[in-house]
Amino acid sequence: MVQHSTEQNSFRDTIATAEKSGRRIWIFPAKPKGRLYSARTVVAVFLLAFLFGAPFVRVNGEPLVLLNVLDRKFIIFGLVFWPQDFYLFGLALITFLVFVVLFTAVFGRLFCGWICPQTVFLEMVFRRIEYWIEGGPARQRKLAAQAWNTEKVFKRSVKAVLFFGISFLIGNTFLAYIIGTDQLFRIVTASPTEHLAGFVAVLSFSFLFYFVFAWFREQACTLVCPYGRLQGVLIDANSIVVAYDRTRGEPRAPMERGSRAAELGDCVDCLACVHVCPTGIDIRNGTQLECVNCTACIDACNRTMRKVGLPEGLIRYSSEAAITHGRRFRITGRVALYTVVFVLLSSLLTYLLVTRSSVETTVLRTPGSMYTETEDGRIRNLYTVKIINKSFERVPVELRAAAPRSATVQMVGTGLVVEPDGMVESAFFVDIPRDQIFSQSTLVTIEVYSAGEVVETVRTSFMGPGRRAEP
Ligand code: SF4
Ligand code: SF4
């Protein structure tokens, strides 16, 4: 990390958006422009299309993504997960966490700048609207300082209406991920009194997003986001971050009449990187907690470098080790370990997903029932069966006894057909000839067949009279 004296490091004692007294310092960043900002805009368009579209896109009649925590039903890219798949969810979560740790150790906060919905919405949607209504940072500052005259009331009202409208859209989309679009449509189109809870949820989410994007802004990344807080332990000197090349830039000094003394560094102290930063920091101080790697300072500095005729890349994606020691990227022991753990976990997860049965069967001996004896000398037990269909197709199923060999299954009622993404409950008997029963509890294996293939095997116990005493 960058070595600074205690005095130079004093900026680390406070965050850039708060005075020593704790009072908020409002940031008025300059509008970014440049190659990276254009690339981020393209990425943002795709991400926004996905975020708003995913709950509405249907695959086999089901949403592409559904995270219904209320009914504990999750659909991710066409794969349905029920509460019975919780172990898969747990494993997927752990795998994802290891991936995040690995990705951050190598690429720092790349995710925050390019993918995180907070940055995408704030910088690509809300901030652009703000520039459009209030103008650049100087005019925004002036508007904020002036009294509430007609201009200020008008501009602030238009901004508030637009911000709330978009927050309302985000709030509805967020809810669509949880309850599905059909249920959301019912809530939106019915009278609020018919769906009071849903109506309150829509409004609560809308106000929450309005609060975050209109007022809380970069504080969410600095103060609340757990991922941001973890950066200190996840990033090391080899991580690639947005970094200022101080070996090239220092000693900094303004350009004088287009010339540059040989002993000076390339930083012309134009402060363009500081003015454009949405978190209010000076990247020249080194890697900081507030930096979300948005790359705005890279674009700003490259513009300055082009203007003064110096090479671009004074601020760039690089690692502290590369800047200080000129060391190229290398795989450290930590990264190698994370990679091995990630590969193992993702392989296990893939195996479990691929071999996962499309049906989930639960068989229980009917509570309180005893065994009975049929007229032809067989012992009979009654069971209940619950079958969940995790696929998007109708699944006709049949139960057969696989062990003991003499056991037979007899369904109560007609055959079983489980609707797509549905569940069916039924009952069946298992019969075993009296002379094949050797204990009071016999292990029975039931095979679940669909389209002539065994899709699942379940085991249960069979109660009987036990072995007859020899005469
Ligand atoms: S320092 Fe640069 S990359 Fe980091 S938040 Fe500020 S502008 Fe974005
Ligand atoms: S934009 Fe570049 S040249 Fe200007 S102050 Fe920042 S680092 Fe120095």
GROMACS .gro file of C-alpha atoms and ligand atoms in nm:
model
  487
    1MET     CA    1   0.000   0.000   0.000
    2VAL     CA    2   0.102   0.360  -0.043
    3GLN     CA    3   0.337   0.476   0.232
    4HIS     CA    4   0.236   0.809   0.382
    5SER     CA    5   0.344   0.995   0.690
    6THR     CA    6   0.094   1.013   0.977
    7GLU     CA    7   0.006   1.366   0.877
    8GLN     CA    8  -0.041   1.267   0.513
    9ASN     CA    9  -0.258   0.978   0.622
   10SER     CA   10  -0.491   1.199   0.824
   11PHE     CA   11  -0.748   1.182   0.542
   12ARG     CA   12  -0.807   0.821   0.650
   13ASP     CA   13  -0.937   0.938   0.988
   14THR     CA   14  -1.258   1.069   0.835
   15ILE     CA   15  -1.466   0.983   0.533
   16ALA     CA   16  -1.462   1.227   0.243
   17THR     CA   17  -1.834   1.301   0.267
   18ALA     CA   18  -1.847   1.405   0.633
   19GLU     CA   19  -1.702   1.701   0.817
   20LYS     CA   20  -1.514   1.640   1.143
   21SER     CA   21  -1.837   1.737   1.322
   22GLY     CA   22  -2.012   1.457   1.134
   23ARG     CA   23  -2.212   1.689   0.910
   24ARG     CA   24  -2.269   1.556   0.558
   25ILE     CA   25  -2.063   1.706   0.277
   26TRP     CA   26  -2.280   1.693  -0.033
   27ILE     CA   27  -2.087   1.584  -0.342
   28PHE     CA   28  -2.141   1.765  -0.673
   29PRO     CA   29  -1.927   1.554  -0.907
   30ALA     CA   30  -1.846   1.671  -1.260
   31LYS     CA   31  -2.014   1.473  -1.535
   32PRO     CA   32  -1.780   1.194  -1.646
   33LYS     CA   33  -1.700   1.141  -2.011
   34GLY     CA   34  -1.451   0.925  -2.189
   35ARG     CA   35  -1.395   0.576  -2.326
   36LEU     CA   36  -1.455   0.392  -2.000
   37TYR     CA   37  -1.769   0.592  -1.922
   38SER     CA   38  -1.905   0.505  -2.268
   39ALA     CA   39  -1.824   0.137  -2.209
   40ARG     CA   40  -1.992   0.152  -1.869
   41THR     CA   41  -2.299   0.307  -2.031
   42VAL     CA   42  -2.327   0.013  -2.272
   43VAL     CA   43  -2.288  -0.237  -1.986
   44ALA     CA   44  -2.547  -0.042  -1.782
   45VAL     CA   45  -2.802  -0.056  -2.066
   46PHE     CA   46  -2.773  -0.436  -2.076
   47LEU     CA   47  -2.788  -0.466  -1.698
   48LEU     CA   48  -3.091  -0.240  -1.668
   49ALA     CA   49  -3.268  -0.431  -1.946
   50PHE     CA   50  -3.196  -0.754  -1.757
   51LEU     CA   51  -3.293  -0.616  -1.414
   52PHE     CA   52  -3.626  -0.479  -1.536
   53GLY     CA   53  -3.695  -0.765  -1.776
   54ALA     CA   54  -3.597  -1.082  -1.584
   55PRO     CA   55  -3.920  -1.120  -1.379
   56PHE     CA   56  -4.130  -1.064  -1.694
   57VAL     CA   57  -3.944  -1.299  -1.930
   58ARG     CA   58  -4.112  -1.641  -1.929
   59VAL     CA   59  -3.943  -1.976  -1.972
   60ASN     CA   60  -4.199  -2.257  -2.005
   61GLY     CA   61  -4.458  -2.023  -1.853
   62GLU     CA   62  -4.242  -1.943  -1.549
   63PRO     CA   63  -4.039  -1.626  -1.481
   64LEU     CA   64  -3.671  -1.632  -1.570
   65VAL     CA   65  -3.588  -1.530  -1.212
   66LEU     CA   66  -3.812  -1.555  -0.906
   67LEU     CA   67  -3.691  -1.521  -0.547
   68ASN     CA   68  -4.012  -1.593  -0.359
   69VAL     CA   69  -3.888  -1.601   0.000
   70LEU     CA   70  -4.246  -1.600   0.129
   71ASP     CA   71  -4.338  -1.933  -0.036
   72ARG     CA   72  -3.975  -2.048  -0.033
   73LYS     CA   73  -3.979  -2.105  -0.406
   74PHE     CA   74  -3.689  -1.991  -0.618
   75ILE     CA   75  -3.645  -1.998  -0.995
   76ILE     CA   76  -3.306  -1.912  -1.135
   77PHE     CA   77  -3.264  -1.918  -1.511
   78GLY     CA   78  -3.533  -2.181  -1.552
   79LEU     CA   79  -3.425  -2.404  -1.261
   80VAL     CA   80  -3.690  -2.439  -0.989
   81PHE     CA   81  -3.574  -2.474  -0.629
   82TRP     CA   82  -3.808  -2.583  -0.353
   83PRO     CA   83  -3.746  -2.585   0.024
   84GLN     CA   84  -3.626  -2.944  -0.021
   85ASP     CA   85  -3.340  -2.806  -0.230
   86PHE     CA   86  -3.221  -2.584   0.050
   87TYR     CA   87  -2.888  -2.769   0.070
   88LEU     CA   88  -2.830  -2.674  -0.294
   89PHE     CA   89  -2.910  -2.315  -0.216
   90GLY     CA   90  -2.672  -2.317   0.080
   91LEU     CA   91  -2.398  -2.469  -0.134
   92ALA     CA   92  -2.464  -2.219  -0.416
   93LEU     CA   93  -2.442  -1.935  -0.166
   94ILE     CA   94  -2.109  -2.057  -0.023
   95THR     CA   95  -1.974  -2.108  -0.377
   96PHE     CA   96  -2.083  -1.757  -0.469
   97LEU     CA   97  -1.917  -1.612  -0.158
   98VAL     CA   98  -1.589  -1.788  -0.239
   99PHE     CA   99  -1.615  -1.655  -0.595
  100VAL     CA  100  -1.666  -1.301  -0.459
  101VAL     CA  101  -1.360  -1.336  -0.234
  102LEU     CA  102  -1.151  -1.473  -0.524
  103PHE     CA  103  -1.275  -1.211  -0.771
  104THR     CA  104  -1.210  -0.929  -0.523
  105ALA     CA  105  -0.862  -1.055  -0.436
  106VAL     CA  106  -0.773  -1.037  -0.807
  107PHE     CA  107  -0.984  -0.750  -0.944
  108GLY     CA  108  -1.061  -0.538  -0.636
  109ARG     CA  109  -1.393  -0.355  -0.660
  110LEU     CA  110  -1.444  -0.402  -1.033
  111PHE     CA  111  -1.796  -0.530  -0.954
  112CYS     CA  112  -1.886  -0.207  -0.767
  113GLY     CA  113  -1.798   0.018  -1.058
  114TRP     CA  114  -1.945  -0.183  -1.344
  115ILE     CA  115  -2.215  -0.420  -1.220
  116CYS     CA  116  -2.351  -0.316  -0.879
  117PRO     CA  117  -2.713  -0.196  -0.919
  118GLN     CA  118  -2.647   0.085  -0.669
  119THR     CA  119  -2.372   0.235  -0.891
  120VAL     CA  120  -2.554   0.159  -1.215
  121PHE     CA  121  -2.877   0.327  -1.103
  122LEU     CA  122  -2.709   0.619  -0.927
  123GLU     CA  123  -2.449   0.707  -1.189
  124MET     CA  124  -2.627   0.601  -1.506
  125VAL     CA  125  -2.987   0.694  -1.429
  126PHE     CA  126  -3.040   0.933  -1.137
  127ARG     CA  127  -2.722   1.139  -1.177
  128ARG     CA  128  -2.788   1.184  -1.551
  129ILE     CA  129  -3.139   1.313  -1.477
  130GLU     CA  130  -2.987   1.551  -1.222
  131TYR     CA  131  -2.738   1.688  -1.480
  132TRP     CA  132  -3.025   1.725  -1.727
  133ILE     CA  133  -3.245   1.923  -1.486
  134GLU     CA  134  -2.994   2.112  -1.273
  135GLY     CA  135  -2.690   2.134  -1.500
  136GLY     CA  136  -2.325   2.070  -1.413
  137PRO     CA  137  -2.168   2.081  -1.067
  138ALA     CA  138  -2.126   2.460  -1.055
  139ARG     CA  139  -2.493   2.519  -1.135
  140GLN     CA  140  -2.600   2.246  -0.894
  141ARG     CA  141  -2.395   2.409  -0.618
  142LYS     CA  142  -2.548   2.748  -0.694
  143LEU     CA  143  -2.900   2.603  -0.696
  144ALA     CA  144  -2.840   2.430  -0.364
  145ALA     CA  145  -2.715   2.754  -0.206
  146GLN     CA  146  -2.984   2.986  -0.338
  147ALA     CA  147  -3.313   3.067  -0.167
  148TRP     CA  148  -3.631   2.878  -0.259
  149ASN     CA  149  -3.734   3.091  -0.555
  150THR     CA  150  -3.949   2.981  -0.852
  151GLU     CA  151  -3.655   2.828  -1.039
  152LYS     CA  152  -3.543   2.618  -0.744
  153VAL     CA  153  -3.896   2.501  -0.657
  154PHE     CA  154  -3.960   2.407  -1.020
  155LYS     CA  155  -3.632   2.222  -1.076
  156ARG     CA  156  -3.641   2.041  -0.744
  157SER     CA  157  -4.009   1.941  -0.795
  158VAL     CA  158  -3.947   1.803  -1.144
  159LYS     CA  159  -3.646   1.613  -1.011
  160ALA     CA  160  -3.841   1.474  -0.715
  161VAL     CA  161  -4.129   1.359  -0.939
  162LEU     CA  162  -3.895   1.189  -1.185
  163PHE     CA  163  -3.683   1.035  -0.910
  164PHE     CA  164  -3.991   0.901  -0.731
  165GLY     CA  165  -4.139   0.772  -1.058
  166ILE     CA  166  -3.823   0.571  -1.128
  167SER     CA  167  -3.802   0.457  -0.765
  168PHE     CA  168  -4.163   0.339  -0.798
  169LEU     CA  169  -4.066   0.139  -1.107
  170ILE     CA  170  -3.768  -0.011  -0.926
  171GLY     CA  171  -3.984  -0.085  -0.620
  172ASN     CA  172  -4.241  -0.268  -0.835
  173THR     CA  173  -3.972  -0.462  -1.019
  174PHE     CA  174  -3.809  -0.556  -0.691
  175LEU     CA  175  -4.143  -0.686  -0.565
  176ALA     CA  176  -4.195  -0.873  -0.893
  177TYR     CA  177  -3.877  -1.069  -0.816
  178ILE     CA  178  -4.029  -1.174  -0.484
  179ILE     CA  179  -4.397  -1.236  -0.553
  180GLY     CA  180  -4.399  -1.279  -0.932
  181THR     CA  181  -4.549  -1.056  -1.198
  182ASP     CA  182  -4.900  -1.209  -1.187
  183GLN     CA  183  -4.943  -1.133  -0.818
  184LEU     CA  184  -4.788  -0.789  -0.866
  185PHE     CA  185  -5.031  -0.715  -1.148
  186ARG     CA  186  -5.322  -0.810  -0.922
  187ILE     CA  187  -5.194  -0.573  -0.651
  188VAL     CA  188  -5.135  -0.284  -0.891
  189THR     CA  189  -5.470  -0.314  -1.068
  190ALA     CA  190  -5.692  -0.378  -0.763
  191SER     CA  191  -5.805  -0.130  -0.502
  192PRO     CA  192  -5.538  -0.080  -0.231
  193THR     CA  193  -5.786  -0.202   0.033
  194GLU     CA  194  -5.800  -0.545  -0.138
  195HIS     CA  195  -5.423  -0.595  -0.115
  196LEU     CA  196  -5.325  -0.370   0.171
  197ALA     CA  197  -5.002  -0.557   0.252
  198GLY     CA  198  -4.893  -0.559  -0.112
  199PHE     CA  199  -4.980  -0.192  -0.152
  200VAL     CA  200  -4.778  -0.102   0.159
  201ALA     CA  201  -4.486  -0.312   0.029
  202VAL     CA  202  -4.488  -0.135  -0.311
  203LEU     CA  203  -4.492   0.208  -0.145
  204SER     CA  204  -4.228   0.113   0.115
  205PHE     CA  205  -3.985  -0.012  -0.151
  206SER     CA  206  -4.051   0.297  -0.365
  207PHE     CA  207  -3.977   0.534  -0.075
  208LEU     CA  208  -3.672   0.329   0.025
  209PHE     CA  209  -3.523   0.351  -0.324
  210TYR     CA  210  -3.612   0.721  -0.345
  211PHE     CA  211  -3.431   0.780  -0.016
  212VAL     CA  212  -3.124   0.586  -0.132
  213PHE     CA  213  -3.090   0.750  -0.475
  214ALA     CA  214  -3.211   1.101  -0.397
  215TRP     CA  215  -3.035   1.150  -0.066
  216PHE     CA  216  -2.831   0.864   0.080
  217ARG     CA  217  -2.633   0.796  -0.240
  218GLU     CA  218  -2.261   0.715  -0.196
  219GLN     CA  219  -2.317   0.671   0.179
  220ALA     CA  220  -2.475   0.334   0.097
  221CYS     CA  221  -2.140   0.213  -0.042
  222THR     CA  222  -1.927   0.369   0.230
  223LEU     CA  223  -2.136   0.308   0.541
  224VAL     CA  224  -2.381   0.025   0.474
  225CYS     CA  225  -2.259  -0.212   0.204
  226PRO     CA  226  -2.094  -0.515   0.370
  227TYR     CA  227  -1.897  -0.586   0.054
  228GLY     CA  228  -1.745  -0.239   0.068
  229ARG     CA  229  -1.656  -0.287   0.433
  230LEU     CA  230  -1.479  -0.614   0.354
  231GLN     CA  231  -1.244  -0.457   0.100
  232GLY     CA  232  -0.980  -0.391   0.364
  233VAL     CA  233  -0.928  -0.763   0.419
  234LEU     CA  234  -0.999  -0.888   0.068
  235ILE     CA  235  -0.767  -0.660  -0.127
  236ASP     CA  236  -0.390  -0.679  -0.106
  237ALA     CA  237  -0.095  -0.523  -0.289
  238ASN     CA  238  -0.145  -0.757  -0.585
  239SER     CA  239  -0.515  -0.677  -0.638
  240ILE     CA  240  -0.597  -0.479  -0.950
  241VAL     CA  241  -0.769  -0.154  -0.856
  242VAL     CA  242  -0.816   0.195  -0.995
  243ALA     CA  243  -0.479   0.340  -0.894
  244TYR     CA  244  -0.278   0.657  -0.934
  245ASP     CA  245   0.078   0.594  -1.051
  246ARG     CA  246   0.256   0.810  -0.796
  247THR     CA  247   0.602   0.696  -0.916
  248ARG     CA  248   0.521   0.865  -1.246
  249GLY     CA  249   0.297   1.145  -1.121
  250GLU     CA  250   0.502   1.289  -0.831
  251PRO     CA  251   0.620   1.547  -0.758
  252ARG     CA  252   0.303   1.703  -0.887
  253ALA     CA  253   0.292   2.064  -1.005
  254PRO     CA  254   0.077   2.268  -1.242
  255MET     CA  255   0.183   2.299  -1.605
  256GLU     CA  256   0.359   2.625  -1.671
  257ARG     CA  257   0.326   2.778  -2.016
  258GLY     CA  258   0.308   2.436  -2.178
  259SER     CA  259   0.651   2.328  -2.051
  260ARG     CA  260   0.751   2.088  -1.776
  261ALA     CA  261   1.070   2.081  -1.570
  262ALA     CA  262   1.248   1.747  -1.594
  263GLU     CA  263   1.237   1.683  -1.218
  264LEU     CA  264   0.857   1.713  -1.205
  265GLY     CA  265   0.616   1.424  -1.229
  266ASP     CA  266   0.334   1.394  -1.482
  267CYS     CA  267   0.053   1.503  -1.247
  268VAL     CA  268  -0.027   1.861  -1.342
  269ASP     CA  269  -0.245   1.898  -1.033
  270CYS     CA  270  -0.550   1.992  -1.240
  271LEU     CA  271  -0.779   1.818  -0.986
  272ALA     CA  272  -0.997   1.680  -1.267
  273CYS     CA  273  -0.980   1.337  -1.099
  274VAL     CA  274  -1.103   1.485  -0.771
  275HIS     CA  275  -1.382   1.692  -0.926
  276VAL     CA  276  -1.527   1.396  -1.113
  277CYS     CA  277  -1.519   1.151  -0.821
  278PRO     CA  278  -1.873   1.063  -0.705
  279THR     CA  279  -1.743   0.967  -0.360
  280GLY     CA  280  -1.547   1.289  -0.310
  281ILE     CA  281  -1.200   1.138  -0.265
  282ASP     CA  282  -0.859   1.217  -0.408
  283ILE     CA  283  -0.732   0.894  -0.564
  284ARG     CA  284  -0.378   1.034  -0.550
  285ASN     CA  285  -0.383   0.956  -0.176
  286GLY     CA  286  -0.388   0.585  -0.258
  287THR     CA  287  -0.652   0.310  -0.237
  288GLN     CA  288  -0.935   0.419  -0.012
  289LEU     CA  289  -1.244   0.266   0.142
  290GLU     CA  290  -1.477   0.506  -0.043
  291CYS     CA  291  -1.348   0.428  -0.395
  292VAL     CA  292  -1.606   0.224  -0.588
  293ASN     CA  293  -1.374   0.182  -0.888
  294CYS     CA  294  -1.613   0.372  -1.112
  295THR     CA  295  -1.323   0.470  -1.345
  296ALA     CA  296  -1.444   0.831  -1.380
  297CYS     CA  297  -1.103   0.956  -1.262
  298ILE     CA  298  -0.924   0.743  -1.525
  299ASP     CA  299  -1.124   0.910  -1.801
  300ALA     CA  300  -1.074   1.256  -1.647
  301CYS     CA  301  -0.699   1.213  -1.609
  302ASN     CA  302  -0.657   1.067  -1.958
  303ARG     CA  303  -0.831   1.377  -2.095
  304THR     CA  304  -0.585   1.599  -1.910
  305MET     CA  305  -0.290   1.391  -2.027
  306ARG     CA  306  -0.403   1.425  -2.388
  307LYS     CA  307  -0.441   1.801  -2.344
  308VAL     CA  308  -0.090   1.848  -2.203
  309GLY     CA  309   0.067   1.600  -2.442
  310LEU     CA  310   0.169   1.336  -2.187
  311PRO     CA  311   0.102   0.962  -2.211
  312GLU     CA  312  -0.238   0.839  -2.082
  313GLY     CA  313  -0.266   0.600  -1.789
  314LEU     CA  314  -0.141   0.809  -1.500
  315ILE     CA  315  -0.452   0.678  -1.326
  316ARG     CA  316  -0.532   0.329  -1.449
  317TYR     CA  317  -0.626  -0.025  -1.352
  318SER     CA  318  -0.316  -0.153  -1.180
  319SER     CA  319  -0.193  -0.306  -0.855
  320GLU     CA  320   0.013  -0.147  -0.582
  321ALA     CA  321   0.285  -0.408  -0.647
  322ALA     CA  322   0.293  -0.319  -1.017
  323ILE     CA  323   0.318   0.054  -0.947
  324THR     CA  324   0.577   0.030  -0.671
  325HIS     CA  325   0.792  -0.257  -0.795
  326GLY     CA  326   0.692  -0.282  -1.160
  327ARG     CA  327   0.579  -0.639  -1.087
  328ARG     CA  328   0.338  -0.796  -1.333
  329PHE     CA  329   0.029  -0.980  -1.210
  330ARG     CA  330   0.113  -1.303  -1.037
  331ILE     CA  331  -0.092  -1.574  -0.875
  332THR     CA  332  -0.030  -1.551  -0.503
  333GLY     CA  333  -0.076  -1.841  -0.260
  334ARG     CA  334  -0.399  -1.682  -0.138
  335VAL     CA  335  -0.544  -1.658  -0.490
  336ALA     CA  336  -0.435  -2.016  -0.569
  337LEU     CA  337  -0.607  -2.144  -0.253
  338TYR     CA  338  -0.931  -1.954  -0.327
  339THR     CA  339  -0.923  -2.090  -0.684
  340VAL     CA  340  -0.889  -2.450  -0.568
  341VAL     CA  341  -1.175  -2.411  -0.317
  342PHE     CA  342  -1.392  -2.241  -0.577
  343VAL     CA  343  -1.328  -2.509  -0.841
  344LEU     CA  344  -1.407  -2.787  -0.590
  345LEU     CA  345  -1.727  -2.621  -0.471
  346SER     CA  346  -1.852  -2.531  -0.818
  347SER     CA  347  -1.779  -2.884  -0.943
  348LEU     CA  348  -1.979  -3.032  -0.656
  349LEU     CA  349  -2.262  -2.787  -0.717
  350THR     CA  350  -2.268  -2.866  -1.090
  351TYR     CA  351  -2.273  -3.240  -1.017
  352LEU     CA  352  -2.562  -3.203  -0.772
  353LEU     CA  353  -2.757  -2.983  -1.012
  354VAL     CA  354  -2.706  -3.215  -1.308
  355THR     CA  355  -2.799  -3.529  -1.113
  356ARG     CA  356  -3.090  -3.362  -0.933
  357SER     CA  357  -3.417  -3.548  -0.982
  358SER     CA  358  -3.705  -3.359  -1.144
  359VAL     CA  359  -3.939  -3.495  -0.875
  360GLU     CA  360  -3.909  -3.497  -0.499
  361THR     CA  361  -4.095  -3.776  -0.324
  362THR     CA  362  -4.179  -3.808   0.044
  363VAL     CA  363  -4.328  -4.136   0.168
  364LEU     CA  364  -4.460  -4.175   0.521
  365ARG     CA  365  -4.649  -4.459   0.683
  366THR     CA  366  -4.992  -4.316   0.756
  367PRO     CA  367  -4.979  -4.196   1.116
  368GLY     CA  368  -5.176  -4.405   1.364
  369SER     CA  369  -5.236  -4.691   1.118
  370MET     CA  370  -5.145  -5.049   1.210
  371TYR     CA  371  -5.069  -5.331   0.969
  372THR     CA  372  -5.360  -5.542   0.850
  373GLU     CA  373  -5.375  -5.898   0.713
  374THR     CA  374  -5.549  -5.968   0.383
  375GLU     CA  375  -5.763  -6.278   0.317
  376ASP     CA  376  -5.492  -6.432   0.101
  377GLY     CA  377  -5.231  -6.410   0.380
  378ARG     CA  378  -5.043  -6.092   0.302
  379ILE     CA  379  -4.952  -5.820   0.550
  380ARG     CA  380  -5.054  -5.472   0.443
  381ASN     CA  381  -4.934  -5.123   0.543
  382LEU     CA  382  -5.090  -4.792   0.439
  383TYR     CA  383  -4.866  -4.501   0.329
  384THR     CA  384  -4.913  -4.142   0.221
  385VAL     CA  385  -4.701  -4.005  -0.060
  386LYS     CA  386  -4.626  -3.645  -0.150
  387ILE     CA  387  -4.462  -3.576  -0.488
  388ILE     CA  388  -4.329  -3.237  -0.596
  389ASN     CA  389  -4.265  -3.174  -0.964
  390LYS     CA  390  -3.968  -2.939  -1.006
  391SER     CA  391  -3.989  -2.933  -1.384
  392PHE     CA  392  -4.208  -2.736  -1.622
  393GLU     CA  393  -4.373  -3.049  -1.771
  394ARG     CA  394  -4.657  -3.272  -1.654
  395VAL     CA  395  -4.502  -3.577  -1.496
  396PRO     CA  396  -4.706  -3.902  -1.477
  397VAL     CA  397  -4.551  -4.118  -1.205
  398GLU     CA  398  -4.587  -4.474  -1.092
  399LEU     CA  399  -4.468  -4.635  -0.770
  400ARG     CA  400  -4.318  -4.984  -0.765
  401ALA     CA  401  -4.168  -5.180  -0.480
  402ALA     CA  402  -3.806  -5.273  -0.547
  403ALA     CA  403  -3.731  -5.450  -0.218
  404PRO     CA  404  -3.813  -5.686  -0.064
  405ARG     CA  405  -3.874  -5.868  -0.394
  406SER     CA  406  -4.207  -6.009  -0.278
  407ALA     CA  407  -4.347  -5.662  -0.190
  408THR     CA  408  -4.613  -5.508  -0.412
  409VAL     CA  409  -4.759  -5.158  -0.434
  410GLN     CA  410  -5.125  -5.087  -0.478
  411MET     CA  411  -5.236  -4.725  -0.526
  412VAL     CA  412  -5.545  -4.588  -0.357
  413GLY     CA  413  -5.736  -4.416  -0.638
  414THR     CA  414  -5.621  -4.343  -0.992
  415GLY     CA  415  -5.266  -4.299  -1.122
  416LEU     CA  416  -5.050  -4.007  -1.021
  417VAL     CA  417  -4.991  -3.712  -1.249
  418VAL     CA  418  -4.803  -3.410  -1.113
  419GLU     CA  419  -4.870  -3.079  -1.285
  420PRO     CA  420  -4.572  -2.862  -1.389
  421ASP     CA  421  -4.417  -2.694  -1.089
  422GLY     CA  422  -4.692  -2.855  -0.879
  423MET     CA  423  -4.743  -3.105  -0.602
  424VAL     CA  424  -4.970  -3.407  -0.554
  425GLU     CA  425  -5.060  -3.611  -0.247
  426SER     CA  426  -5.202  -3.961  -0.248
  427ALA     CA  427  -5.201  -4.291  -0.058
  428PHE     CA  428  -5.095  -4.647  -0.138
  429PHE     CA  429  -5.067  -4.990   0.018
  430VAL     CA  430  -4.761  -5.210   0.035
  431ASP     CA  431  -4.831  -5.581   0.067
  432ILE     CA  432  -4.577  -5.844   0.169
  433PRO     CA  433  -4.660  -6.217   0.200
  434ARG     CA  434  -4.682  -6.320   0.562
  435ASP     CA  435  -4.410  -6.584   0.527
  436GLN     CA  436  -4.163  -6.325   0.388
  437ILE     CA  437  -4.173  -6.112   0.699
  438PHE     CA  438  -3.895  -6.185   0.943
  439SER     CA  439  -3.913  -5.891   1.186
  440GLN     CA  440  -4.155  -5.636   1.319
  441SER     CA  441  -3.996  -5.365   1.103
  442THR     CA  442  -3.886  -5.434   0.746
  443LEU     CA  443  -3.707  -5.187   0.523
  444VAL     CA  444  -3.902  -5.130   0.202
  445THR     CA  445  -3.757  -4.967  -0.110
  446ILE     CA  446  -3.998  -4.785  -0.340
  447GLU     CA  447  -3.896  -4.676  -0.689
  448VAL     CA  448  -4.063  -4.378  -0.854
  449TYR     CA  449  -4.102  -4.433  -1.228
  450SER     CA  450  -4.175  -4.174  -1.493
  451ALA     CA  451  -4.183  -4.252  -1.866
  452GLY     CA  452  -4.050  -4.599  -1.787
  453GLU     CA  453  -3.743  -4.472  -1.601
  454VAL     CA  454  -3.659  -4.465  -1.234
  455VAL     CA  455  -3.646  -4.098  -1.136
  456GLU     CA  456  -3.615  -4.145  -0.763
  457THR     CA  457  -3.574  -4.413  -0.499
  458VAL     CA  458  -3.716  -4.379  -0.147
  459ARG     CA  459  -3.698  -4.604   0.156
  460THR     CA  460  -3.948  -4.651   0.435
  461SER     CA  461  -4.027  -4.901   0.708
  462PHE     CA  462  -4.293  -5.167   0.695
  463MET     CA  463  -4.462  -5.288   1.014
  464GLY     CA  464  -4.544  -5.656   1.052
  465PRO     CA  465  -4.609  -5.924   1.307
  466GLY     CA  466  -4.251  -6.049   1.302
  467ARG     CA  467  -4.128  -6.406   1.255
  468ARG     CA  468  -4.376  -6.671   1.367
  469ALA     CA  469  -4.256  -6.889   1.648
  470GLU     CA  470  -4.165  -7.241   1.526
  471PRO     CA  471  -4.428  -7.491   1.635
  472SF4     S1  472  -1.137   0.749  -0.698
  472SF4    FE1  473  -1.185   0.728  -0.915
  472SF4     S2  474  -1.259   0.520  -0.938
  472SF4    FE2  475  -1.262   0.568  -0.720
  472SF4     S3  476  -1.473   0.639  -0.687
  472SF4    FE3  477  -1.348   0.821  -0.726
  472SF4     S4  478  -1.364   0.853  -0.946
  472SF4    FE4  479  -1.440   0.650  -0.907
  473SF4     S1  480  -0.643   1.431  -1.326
  473SF4    FE1  481  -0.439   1.345  -1.347
  473SF4     S2  482  -0.311   1.522  -1.375
  473SF4    FE2  483  -0.501   1.599  -1.294
  473SF4     S3  484  -0.470   1.603  -1.073
  473SF4    FE3  485  -0.561   1.406  -1.120
  473SF4     S4  486  -0.384   1.272  -1.143
  473SF4    FE4  487  -0.305   1.481  -1.158
   0.00000   0.00000   0.00000
